[in-house]
Coordinates of C-alpha atoms and ligand atoms in Angstrom, one line a residue:
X72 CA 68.3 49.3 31.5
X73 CA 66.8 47.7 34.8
X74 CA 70.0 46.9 36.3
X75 CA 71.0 50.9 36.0
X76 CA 68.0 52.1 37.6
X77 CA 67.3 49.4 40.6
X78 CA 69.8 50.8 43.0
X79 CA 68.2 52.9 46.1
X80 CA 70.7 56.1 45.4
X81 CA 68.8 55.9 41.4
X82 CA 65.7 56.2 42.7
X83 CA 66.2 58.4 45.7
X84 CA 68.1 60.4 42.7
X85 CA 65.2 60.7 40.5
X86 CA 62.5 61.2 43.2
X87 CA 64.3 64.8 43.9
X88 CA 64.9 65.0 40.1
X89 CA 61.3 64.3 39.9
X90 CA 59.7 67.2 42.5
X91 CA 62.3 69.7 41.4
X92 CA 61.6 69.3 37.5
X93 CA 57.9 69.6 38.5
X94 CA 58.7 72.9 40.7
X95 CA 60.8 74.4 37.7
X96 CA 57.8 73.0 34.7
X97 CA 60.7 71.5 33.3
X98 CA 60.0 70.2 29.6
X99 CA 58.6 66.4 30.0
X100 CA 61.0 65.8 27.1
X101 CA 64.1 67.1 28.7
X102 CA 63.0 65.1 32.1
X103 CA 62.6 61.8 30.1
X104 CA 66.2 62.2 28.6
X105 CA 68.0 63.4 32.4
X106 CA 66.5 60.2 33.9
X107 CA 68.5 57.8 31.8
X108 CA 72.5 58.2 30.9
X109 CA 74.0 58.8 27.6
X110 CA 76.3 55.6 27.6
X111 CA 77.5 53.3 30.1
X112 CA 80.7 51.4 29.4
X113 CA 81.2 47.7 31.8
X114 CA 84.9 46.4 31.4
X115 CA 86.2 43.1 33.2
X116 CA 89.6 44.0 34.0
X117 CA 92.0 41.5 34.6
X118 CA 95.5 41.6 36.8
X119 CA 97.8 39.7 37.4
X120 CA 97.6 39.3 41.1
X121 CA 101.3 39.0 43.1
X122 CA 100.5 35.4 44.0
X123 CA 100.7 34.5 39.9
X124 CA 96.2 34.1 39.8
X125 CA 94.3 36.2 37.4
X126 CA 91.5 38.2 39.0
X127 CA 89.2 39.4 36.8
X128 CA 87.0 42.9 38.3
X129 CA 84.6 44.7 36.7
X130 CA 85.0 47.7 36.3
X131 CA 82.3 50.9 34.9
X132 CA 82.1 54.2 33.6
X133 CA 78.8 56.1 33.4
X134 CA 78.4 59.2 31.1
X135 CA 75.4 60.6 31.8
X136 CA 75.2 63.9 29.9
X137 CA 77.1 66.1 28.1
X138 CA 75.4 69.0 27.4
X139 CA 77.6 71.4 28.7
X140 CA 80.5 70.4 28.3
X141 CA 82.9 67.2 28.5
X142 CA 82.5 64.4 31.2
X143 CA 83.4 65.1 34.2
X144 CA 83.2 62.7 37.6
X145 CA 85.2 60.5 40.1
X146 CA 86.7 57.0 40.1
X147 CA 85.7 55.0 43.2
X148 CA 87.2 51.7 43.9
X149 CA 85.2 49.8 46.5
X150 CA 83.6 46.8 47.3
X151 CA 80.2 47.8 46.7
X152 CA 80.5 49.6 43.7
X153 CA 78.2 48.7 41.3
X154 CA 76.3 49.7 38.0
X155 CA 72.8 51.4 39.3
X156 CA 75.1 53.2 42.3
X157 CA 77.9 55.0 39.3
X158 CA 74.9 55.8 37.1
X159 CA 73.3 57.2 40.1
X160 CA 76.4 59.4 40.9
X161 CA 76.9 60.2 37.6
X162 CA 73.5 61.6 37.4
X163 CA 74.1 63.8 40.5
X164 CA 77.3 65.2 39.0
X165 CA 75.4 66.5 36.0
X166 CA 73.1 68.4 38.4
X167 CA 76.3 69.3 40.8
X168 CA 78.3 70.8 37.3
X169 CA 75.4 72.5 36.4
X170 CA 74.3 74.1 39.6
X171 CA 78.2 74.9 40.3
X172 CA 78.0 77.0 36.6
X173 CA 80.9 75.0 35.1
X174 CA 81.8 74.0 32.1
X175 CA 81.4 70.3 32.2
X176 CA 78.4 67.1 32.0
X177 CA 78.3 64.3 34.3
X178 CA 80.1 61.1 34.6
X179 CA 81.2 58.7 37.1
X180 CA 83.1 55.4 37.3
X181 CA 84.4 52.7 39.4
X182 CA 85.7 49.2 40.1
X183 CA 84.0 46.7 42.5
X184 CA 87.4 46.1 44.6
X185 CA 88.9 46.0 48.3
X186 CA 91.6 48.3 47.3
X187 CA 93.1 47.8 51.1
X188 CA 93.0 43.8 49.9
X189 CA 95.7 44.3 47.3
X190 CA 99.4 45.3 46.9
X191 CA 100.5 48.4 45.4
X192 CA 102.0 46.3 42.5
X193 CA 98.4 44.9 42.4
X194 CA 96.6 48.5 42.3
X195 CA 98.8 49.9 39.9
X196 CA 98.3 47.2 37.2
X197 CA 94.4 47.1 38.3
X198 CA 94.4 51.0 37.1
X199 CA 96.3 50.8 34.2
X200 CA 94.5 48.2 32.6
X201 CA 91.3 49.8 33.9
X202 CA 93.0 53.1 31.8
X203 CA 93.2 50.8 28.5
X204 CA 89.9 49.5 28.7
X205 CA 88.5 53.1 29.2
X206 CA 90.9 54.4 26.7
X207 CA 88.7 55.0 23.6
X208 CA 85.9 56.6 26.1
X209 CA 88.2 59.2 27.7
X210 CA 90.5 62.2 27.3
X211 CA 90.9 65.8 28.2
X212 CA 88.1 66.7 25.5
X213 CA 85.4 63.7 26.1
X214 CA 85.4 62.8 30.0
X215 CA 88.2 63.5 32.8
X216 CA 88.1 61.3 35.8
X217 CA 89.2 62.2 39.4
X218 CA 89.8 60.4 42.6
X219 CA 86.7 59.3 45.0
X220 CA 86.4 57.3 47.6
X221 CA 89.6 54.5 47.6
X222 CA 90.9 56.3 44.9
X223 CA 93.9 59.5 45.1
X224 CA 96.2 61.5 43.5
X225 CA 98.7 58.5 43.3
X226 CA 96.0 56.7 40.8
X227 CA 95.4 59.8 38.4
X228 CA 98.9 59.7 37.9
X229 CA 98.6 56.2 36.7
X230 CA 95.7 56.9 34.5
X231 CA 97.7 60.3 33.4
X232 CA 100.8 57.7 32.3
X233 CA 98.9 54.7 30.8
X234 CA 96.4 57.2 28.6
X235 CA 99.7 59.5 27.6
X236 CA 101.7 55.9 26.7
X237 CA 98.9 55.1 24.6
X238 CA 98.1 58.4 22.6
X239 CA 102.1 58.7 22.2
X240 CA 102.6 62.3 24.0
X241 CA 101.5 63.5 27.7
X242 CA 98.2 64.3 27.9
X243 CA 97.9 65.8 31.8
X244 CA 94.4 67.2 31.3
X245 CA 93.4 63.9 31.0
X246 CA 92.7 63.5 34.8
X247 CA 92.4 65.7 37.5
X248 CA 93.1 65.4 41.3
X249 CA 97.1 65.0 40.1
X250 CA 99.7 64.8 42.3
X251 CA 101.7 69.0 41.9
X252 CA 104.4 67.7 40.0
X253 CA 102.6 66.5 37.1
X254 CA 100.1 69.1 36.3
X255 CA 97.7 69.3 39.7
X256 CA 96.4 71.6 41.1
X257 CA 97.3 74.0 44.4
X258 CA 94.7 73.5 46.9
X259 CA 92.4 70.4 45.8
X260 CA 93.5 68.6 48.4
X261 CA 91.3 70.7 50.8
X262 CA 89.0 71.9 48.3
X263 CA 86.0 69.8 49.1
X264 CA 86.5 70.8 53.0
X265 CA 86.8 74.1 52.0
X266 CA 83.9 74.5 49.7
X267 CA 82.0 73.0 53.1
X268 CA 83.1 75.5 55.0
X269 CA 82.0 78.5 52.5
X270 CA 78.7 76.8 52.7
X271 CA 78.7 76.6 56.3
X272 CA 79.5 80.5 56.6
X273 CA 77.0 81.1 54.0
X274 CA 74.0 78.8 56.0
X275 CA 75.1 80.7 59.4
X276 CA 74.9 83.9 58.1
X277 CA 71.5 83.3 57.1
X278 CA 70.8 83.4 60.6
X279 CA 73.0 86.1 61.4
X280 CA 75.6 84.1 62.8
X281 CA 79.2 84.4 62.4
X282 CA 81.5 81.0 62.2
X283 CA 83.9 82.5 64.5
X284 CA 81.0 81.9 67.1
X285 CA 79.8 78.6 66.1
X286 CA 80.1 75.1 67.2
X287 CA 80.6 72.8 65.2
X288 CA 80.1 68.6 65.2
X289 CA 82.0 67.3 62.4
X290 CA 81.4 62.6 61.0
X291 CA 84.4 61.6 59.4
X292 CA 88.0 62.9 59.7
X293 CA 89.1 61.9 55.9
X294 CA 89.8 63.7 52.8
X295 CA 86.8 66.0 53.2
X296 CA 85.6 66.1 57.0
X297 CA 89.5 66.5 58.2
X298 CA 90.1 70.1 56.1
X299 CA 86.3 71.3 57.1
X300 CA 87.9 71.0 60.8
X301 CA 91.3 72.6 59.8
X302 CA 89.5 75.2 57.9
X303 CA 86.5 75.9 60.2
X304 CA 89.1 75.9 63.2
X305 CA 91.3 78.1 61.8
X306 CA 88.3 80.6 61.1
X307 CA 88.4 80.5 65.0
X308 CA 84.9 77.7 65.3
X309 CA 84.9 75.7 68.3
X310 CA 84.8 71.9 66.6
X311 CA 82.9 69.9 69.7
X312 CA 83.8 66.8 68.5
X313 CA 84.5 64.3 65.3
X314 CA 85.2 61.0 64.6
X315 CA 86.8 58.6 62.2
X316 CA 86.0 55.0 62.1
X317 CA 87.4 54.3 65.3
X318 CA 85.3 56.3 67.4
X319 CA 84.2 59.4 68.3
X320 CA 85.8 62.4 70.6
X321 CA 84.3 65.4 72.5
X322 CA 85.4 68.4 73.8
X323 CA 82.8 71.0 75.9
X324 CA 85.4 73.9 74.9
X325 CA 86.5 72.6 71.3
X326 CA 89.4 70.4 70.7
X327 CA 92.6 71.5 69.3
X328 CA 92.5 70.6 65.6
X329 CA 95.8 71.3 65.2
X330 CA 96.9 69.1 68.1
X331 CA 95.1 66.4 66.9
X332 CA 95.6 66.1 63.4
X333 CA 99.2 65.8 64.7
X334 CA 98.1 63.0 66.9
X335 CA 96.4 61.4 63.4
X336 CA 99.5 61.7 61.7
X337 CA 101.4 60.0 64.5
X338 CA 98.5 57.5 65.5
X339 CA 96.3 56.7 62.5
X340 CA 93.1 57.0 63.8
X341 CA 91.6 59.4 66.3
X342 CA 90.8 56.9 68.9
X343 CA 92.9 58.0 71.8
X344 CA 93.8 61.5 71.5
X345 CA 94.4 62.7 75.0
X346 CA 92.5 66.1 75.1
X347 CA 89.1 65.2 74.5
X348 CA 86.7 62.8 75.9
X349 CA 85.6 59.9 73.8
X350 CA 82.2 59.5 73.0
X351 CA 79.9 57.1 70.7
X352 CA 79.7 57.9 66.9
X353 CA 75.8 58.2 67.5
X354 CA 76.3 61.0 70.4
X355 CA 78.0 63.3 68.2
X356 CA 75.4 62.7 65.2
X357 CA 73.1 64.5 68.5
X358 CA 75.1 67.3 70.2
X359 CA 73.5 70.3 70.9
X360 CA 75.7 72.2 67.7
X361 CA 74.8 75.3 65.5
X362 CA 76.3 72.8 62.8
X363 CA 76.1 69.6 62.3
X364 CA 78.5 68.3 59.3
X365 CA 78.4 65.1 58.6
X366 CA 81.6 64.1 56.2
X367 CA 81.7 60.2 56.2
X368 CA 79.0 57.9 55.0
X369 CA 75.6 57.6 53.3
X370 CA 72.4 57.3 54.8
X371 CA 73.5 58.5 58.6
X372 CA 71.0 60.7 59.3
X373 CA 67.7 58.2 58.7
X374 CA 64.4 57.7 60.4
X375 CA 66.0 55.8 63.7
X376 CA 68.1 58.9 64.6
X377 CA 65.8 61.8 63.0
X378 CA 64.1 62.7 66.3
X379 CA 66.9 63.0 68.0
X380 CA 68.8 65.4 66.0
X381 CA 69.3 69.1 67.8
X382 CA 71.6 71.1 65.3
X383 CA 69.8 73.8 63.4
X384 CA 71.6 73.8 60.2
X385 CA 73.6 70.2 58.6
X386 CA 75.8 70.7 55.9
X387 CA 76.2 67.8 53.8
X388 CA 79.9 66.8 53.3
X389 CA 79.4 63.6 52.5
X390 CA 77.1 61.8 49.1
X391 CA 73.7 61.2 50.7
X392 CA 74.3 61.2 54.6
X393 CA 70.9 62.7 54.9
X394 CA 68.0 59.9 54.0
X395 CA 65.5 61.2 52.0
X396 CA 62.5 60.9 54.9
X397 CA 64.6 62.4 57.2
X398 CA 65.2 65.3 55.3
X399 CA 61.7 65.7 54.5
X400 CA 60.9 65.7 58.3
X401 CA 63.9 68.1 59.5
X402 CA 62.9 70.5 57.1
X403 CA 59.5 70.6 58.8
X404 CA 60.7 71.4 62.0
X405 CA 62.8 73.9 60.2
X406 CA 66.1 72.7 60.2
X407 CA 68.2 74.4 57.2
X408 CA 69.9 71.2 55.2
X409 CA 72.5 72.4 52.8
X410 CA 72.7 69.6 50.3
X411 CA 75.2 67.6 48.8
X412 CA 75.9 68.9 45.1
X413 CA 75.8 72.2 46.9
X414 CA 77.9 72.0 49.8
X415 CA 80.3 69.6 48.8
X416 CA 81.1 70.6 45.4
X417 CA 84.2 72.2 46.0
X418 CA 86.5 69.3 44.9
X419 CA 84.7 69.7 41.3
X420 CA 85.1 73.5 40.9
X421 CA 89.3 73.0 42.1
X422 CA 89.0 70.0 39.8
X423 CA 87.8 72.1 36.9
X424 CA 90.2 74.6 37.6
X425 CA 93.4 72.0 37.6
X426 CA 91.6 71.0 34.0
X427 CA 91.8 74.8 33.4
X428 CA 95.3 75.1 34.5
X429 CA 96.8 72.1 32.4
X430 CA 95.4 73.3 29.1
X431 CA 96.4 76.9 29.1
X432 CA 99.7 75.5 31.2
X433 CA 99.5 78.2 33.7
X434 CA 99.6 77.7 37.2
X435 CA 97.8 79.6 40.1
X436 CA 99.2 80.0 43.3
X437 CA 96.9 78.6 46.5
X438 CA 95.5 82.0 47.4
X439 CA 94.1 82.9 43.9
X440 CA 92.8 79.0 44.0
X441 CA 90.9 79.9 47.1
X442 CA 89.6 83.1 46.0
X443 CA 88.0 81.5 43.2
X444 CA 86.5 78.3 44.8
X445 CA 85.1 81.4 47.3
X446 CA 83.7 83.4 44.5
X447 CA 81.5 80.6 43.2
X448 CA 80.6 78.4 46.5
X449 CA 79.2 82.3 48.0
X450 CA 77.5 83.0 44.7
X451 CA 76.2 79.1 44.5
X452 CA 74.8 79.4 47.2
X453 CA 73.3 82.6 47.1
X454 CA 71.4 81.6 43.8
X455 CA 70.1 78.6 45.3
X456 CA 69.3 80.6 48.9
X457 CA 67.0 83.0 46.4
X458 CA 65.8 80.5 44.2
X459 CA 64.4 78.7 47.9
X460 CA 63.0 81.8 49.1
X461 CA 61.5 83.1 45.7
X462 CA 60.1 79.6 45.8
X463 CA 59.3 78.4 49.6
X464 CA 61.1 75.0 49.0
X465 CA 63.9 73.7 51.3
X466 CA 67.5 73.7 49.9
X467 CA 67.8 70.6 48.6
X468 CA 64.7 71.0 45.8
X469 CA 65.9 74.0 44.8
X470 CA 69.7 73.3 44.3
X471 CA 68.0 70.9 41.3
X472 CA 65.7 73.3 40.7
X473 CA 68.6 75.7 39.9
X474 CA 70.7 73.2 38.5
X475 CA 67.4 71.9 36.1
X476 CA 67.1 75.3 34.3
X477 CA 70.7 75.8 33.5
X478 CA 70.7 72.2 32.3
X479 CA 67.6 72.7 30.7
X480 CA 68.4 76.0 28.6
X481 CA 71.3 74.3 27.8
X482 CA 69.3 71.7 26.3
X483 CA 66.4 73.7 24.4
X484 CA 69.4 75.7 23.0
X485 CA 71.2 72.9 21.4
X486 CA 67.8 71.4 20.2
X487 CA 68.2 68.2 22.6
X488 CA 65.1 66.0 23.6
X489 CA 62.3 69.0 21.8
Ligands
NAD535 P1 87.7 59.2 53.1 O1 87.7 57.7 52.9 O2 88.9 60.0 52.9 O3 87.1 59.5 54.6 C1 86.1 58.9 55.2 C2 86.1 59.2 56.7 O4 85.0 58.6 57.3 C3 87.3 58.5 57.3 O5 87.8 59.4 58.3 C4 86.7 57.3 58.0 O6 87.4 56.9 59.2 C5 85.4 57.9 58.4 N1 84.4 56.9 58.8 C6 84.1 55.7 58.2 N2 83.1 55.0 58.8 C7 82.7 55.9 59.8 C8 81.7 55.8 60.8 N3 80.9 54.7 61.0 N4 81.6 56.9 61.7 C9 82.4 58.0 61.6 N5 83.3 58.1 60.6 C10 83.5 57.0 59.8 O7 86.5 59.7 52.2 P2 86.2 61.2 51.7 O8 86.8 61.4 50.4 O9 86.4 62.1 52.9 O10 84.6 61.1 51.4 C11 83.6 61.1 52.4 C12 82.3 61.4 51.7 O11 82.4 62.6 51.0 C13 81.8 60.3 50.7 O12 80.4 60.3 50.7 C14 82.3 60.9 49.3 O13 81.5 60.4 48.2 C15 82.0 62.4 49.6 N6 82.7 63.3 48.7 C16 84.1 63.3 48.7 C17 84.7 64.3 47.9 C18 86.2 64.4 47.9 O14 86.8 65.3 47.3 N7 87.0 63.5 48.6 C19 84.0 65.2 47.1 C20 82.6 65.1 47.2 C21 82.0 64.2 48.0

C-alpha cells in the first residue's frame, strides 16, 4: 500500500479528508475505509511503436469507492502519471460525486506517457490495448472513464470501439466525454468552464457583486480556462488578462475574447495577439482582479507567491492550483477560495448526464444541458456556502464536510465499515 499513499497530492488529500471528517464527527470506521481505495488495477501495456520496437507503458486504474454508485473518473496520459497521484485523484472524485449529489463513486486512471511523443497510429493502439487490459474492470454498470488531461473525445471513442468489439454489441455508455456522433453529449465541451463560471457568479454574489461588473484574471487557456473566458465574457466580465504556456497577455479595459480565441485558432498559442499587452505568467497570478481563476496547473498559488496575491475571491479551475499553506493563509486574510471538487465539477455532472442520455437513448438539446449543470453548480454551492457559515470553516473544509455526510449516510445505510 506505501507506493499508493507516498505521493504529495495523497497526503495533501487526506490531511483535508482528515480536518473535514473531524469537523463533521465522521465515524472512525468510515474514515479508515475512505483513506484507502477499493482496488487498484497496474497493467503494462505494450504497442507496437511505428518504428517496428515494442514499448511497454504502464498503465493504472484506481477505484476507490463505490458506494453510490458505479465508478466514475478521468483517463490522463502524461508523463508523470503515476500510482499514489490516480489514487489520489480517484479519492477526490469520490468526494467531488458526492458533494455534486450524483449518482456515481470515484475512480481514476492513467498511463505514464508523452502522448505529444507518439503518432496517432501509436496512440490509438496504446488505448485500445489499454481498453483490453481494463476490459474485465469496466463498463457502463462498474466504472465509466472520461478524458483528462492528454486525453479527448477522440480516445473515448477508441475505448467505446475496443470495449463494444469485445462484449460483441455497442456499449456507448461505456465512456463518456464522446465525440456527438456516437452517443456524447451537447455541451461537455464547455462544461467544466461553465460550471466555473456558475461558481464564480455564485462567490461574487456573496459579496453582492454582479459578474457583469467583475474583472476577471484567468491561468491557462485550454479545455477548461478557454470556455470560463468565452462564458464569463459573454456574461459581459472584463477578462484582464490570461495565459497559455507561452505567455501571458493584459488588457487594462479587457481583451476581446472573441477576437482572440480567433487568433488561437489561427496562431496556436496566445503569445502575440495584437490587442493586449503581454505580461509575465507570474503578473497575472497578481493583478489587482475581483477574480482570480486559475485553470492550468497544480500547486501555482504556493508560499513564494502567497503574499503577493490581491484578488478577493480564486476559483479553482484547475486540480490543486492552490497549495495547501497558502490556502490556509489566504483564508486568514479573508480571501474566499472556491475549491476544486466544487468549482470545477462541471465536466462530471455533463459527464453524468451524457451517461444518462446513452442509457435511456434520449438526447437533450444544449440549453436544457445548461439549465441543468446550472441547477446543481447554484444549489452545490449553496449547500456548501451554508454548511461554511453554519460552521465558520473556509470553503474548501466544508465542500468535504458536505461531501463526507452524503458519503457517509451512504455508508451507514448500506452497512459499510460499522
Ligand atoms: P489543457 O491541457 O486543455 O489546458 C491546460 C492549459 O494550461 C493550456 O492552455 C496550457 O497552455 C496552459 N498552461 C500550461 N502551462 C502553463 C503555465 N506555466 N502558465 C500558464 N498556462 C499554462 O488542460 P485542461 O483540461 O484545461 O485542465 C486544466 C486543469 O483543470 C487540470 O488541473 C485538470 O486536471 C483540471 N480539470 C480539467 C477538467 C476538464 O474537463 N478538462 C475537469 C476538471 C478539472
Amino acid at each position: 500500500m506505501e507506493s499508493l499513499t507516498e505521493g504529495a497530492l495523497y497526503r495533501n488529500t487526506l490531511r483535508t479528508l482528515e480536518s473535514a471528517g473531524d469537523l463533521i464527527k465522521i465515524n472512525a470506521n468510515a474514515l479508515e475505509r475512505l483513506k484507502l481505495p477499493r482496488r487498484a488495477v497496474i497493467v503494462s501495456v505494450p504497442v507496437k511503436m511505428d518504428d517496428g520496437r515494442v514499448q511497454i507503458f504502464p498503465g493504472y486504474r484506481v477505484q476507490h469507492n463505490q458506494t453510490l454508485g458505479p465508478f466514475k473518473g478521468g483517463l490522463r496520459y502524461h508523463q508523470s502519471v503515476n500510482l499514489s497521484e490516480v489514487a489520489a485523484l480517484s479519492m477526490l472524485m469520490t468526494f467531488k460525486n458526492s458533494l455534486l449529489g450524483l449518482p456515481l463513486g470515484g475512480a481514476k486512471g492513467g498511463i505514464t506517457v508523452n502522448p505529444n511523443l507518439l503518432s496517432m497510429n501509436e496512440l490509438e493502439h496504446l488505448t485500445r490495448r489499454f481498453t483490453t487490459e481494463l476490459n474485465p474492470f469496466i463498463g457502463p454498470d462498474k466504472d465509466i472513464p472520461a478524458p483528462d488531461v492528454g486525453t479527448d473525445s477522440q480516445t473515448m471513442a477508441w475505448m467505446l470501439d475496443t470495449y463494444s468489439m469485445d462484449s460483441g454489441f455497442s456499449q456507448t455508455g461505456v465512456v463518456t466525454g464522446k465525440p456527438i456522433e456516437i452517443g456524447g453529449s451537447h455541451g461537455r465541451e464547455c462544461a467544466t468552464g461553465l460550471g466555473v463560471v456558475y461558481t464564480i457568479e455564485k462567490a461574487l454574489a456573496t459579496r453582492n457583486r454582479k459578474i457583469q461588473d467583475a474583472k476577471i484574471a484567468i491561468q491557462g487557456f485550454g479545455k477548461v480556462g478557454m470556455h470560463v473566458a468565452i462564458e464569463a465574457f459573454a456574461l459581459g466580465a472584463k477578462i484582464l488578462a490570461v495565459s497559455d504556456v507561452s505567455g501571458a497577455i493584459y488588457h487594462p479595459e479587457g481583451i476581446n475574447i472573441t477576437q482572440l480565441k480567433k487568433y488561437i485558432d489561427e496562431n496556436k498559442v496566445l503569445k502575440g495577439f495584437p490587442n493586449a499587452q503581454g505580461i509575465d505568467g507570474e503578473e497575472l497570478l497578481e493583478l489587482d482582479v475581483d477574480v482570480l481563476a486559475p485553470c492550468a496547473l497544480d500547486g501555482t498559488i504556493n508560499s513564494t507567491n502567497v503574499d503577493r496575491i490581491k484578488a478577493p475571491i480564486i476559483v479553482e479551475g484547475a486540480n490543486g492550483p492552490v497549495t495547501m499553506n497558502a490556502n490556509d493563509e489566504l483564508c486568514k486574510k479573508g480571501v474566499l477560495i472556491v475549491p476544486d471538487i466544487l468549482a470545477n465539477g462541471g465536466g462530471v455532472v455533463v459527464s453524468y448526464f451524457e451517461w444518462v442520455q446513452d442509457i435511456v437513448w434520449l438526447f437533450w438539446q444544449e440549453d436544457e444541458v445548461r439549465q441543468k449543470l446550472k441547477t446543481i453548480m447554484y444549489r452545490s454551492f449553496d449547500t456548501v456556502w451554508n454548511f461554511a457559515q453554519e460552521k465558520q470553516e473556509n470553503l474548501r473544509i466544508s465542500a468535504m464536510g458536505v461531501s463526507l455526510q452524503r458519503l457517509e449516510k451512504a455508508m451507514k445505510l448500506r452497512g459499510q465499515a460499522w
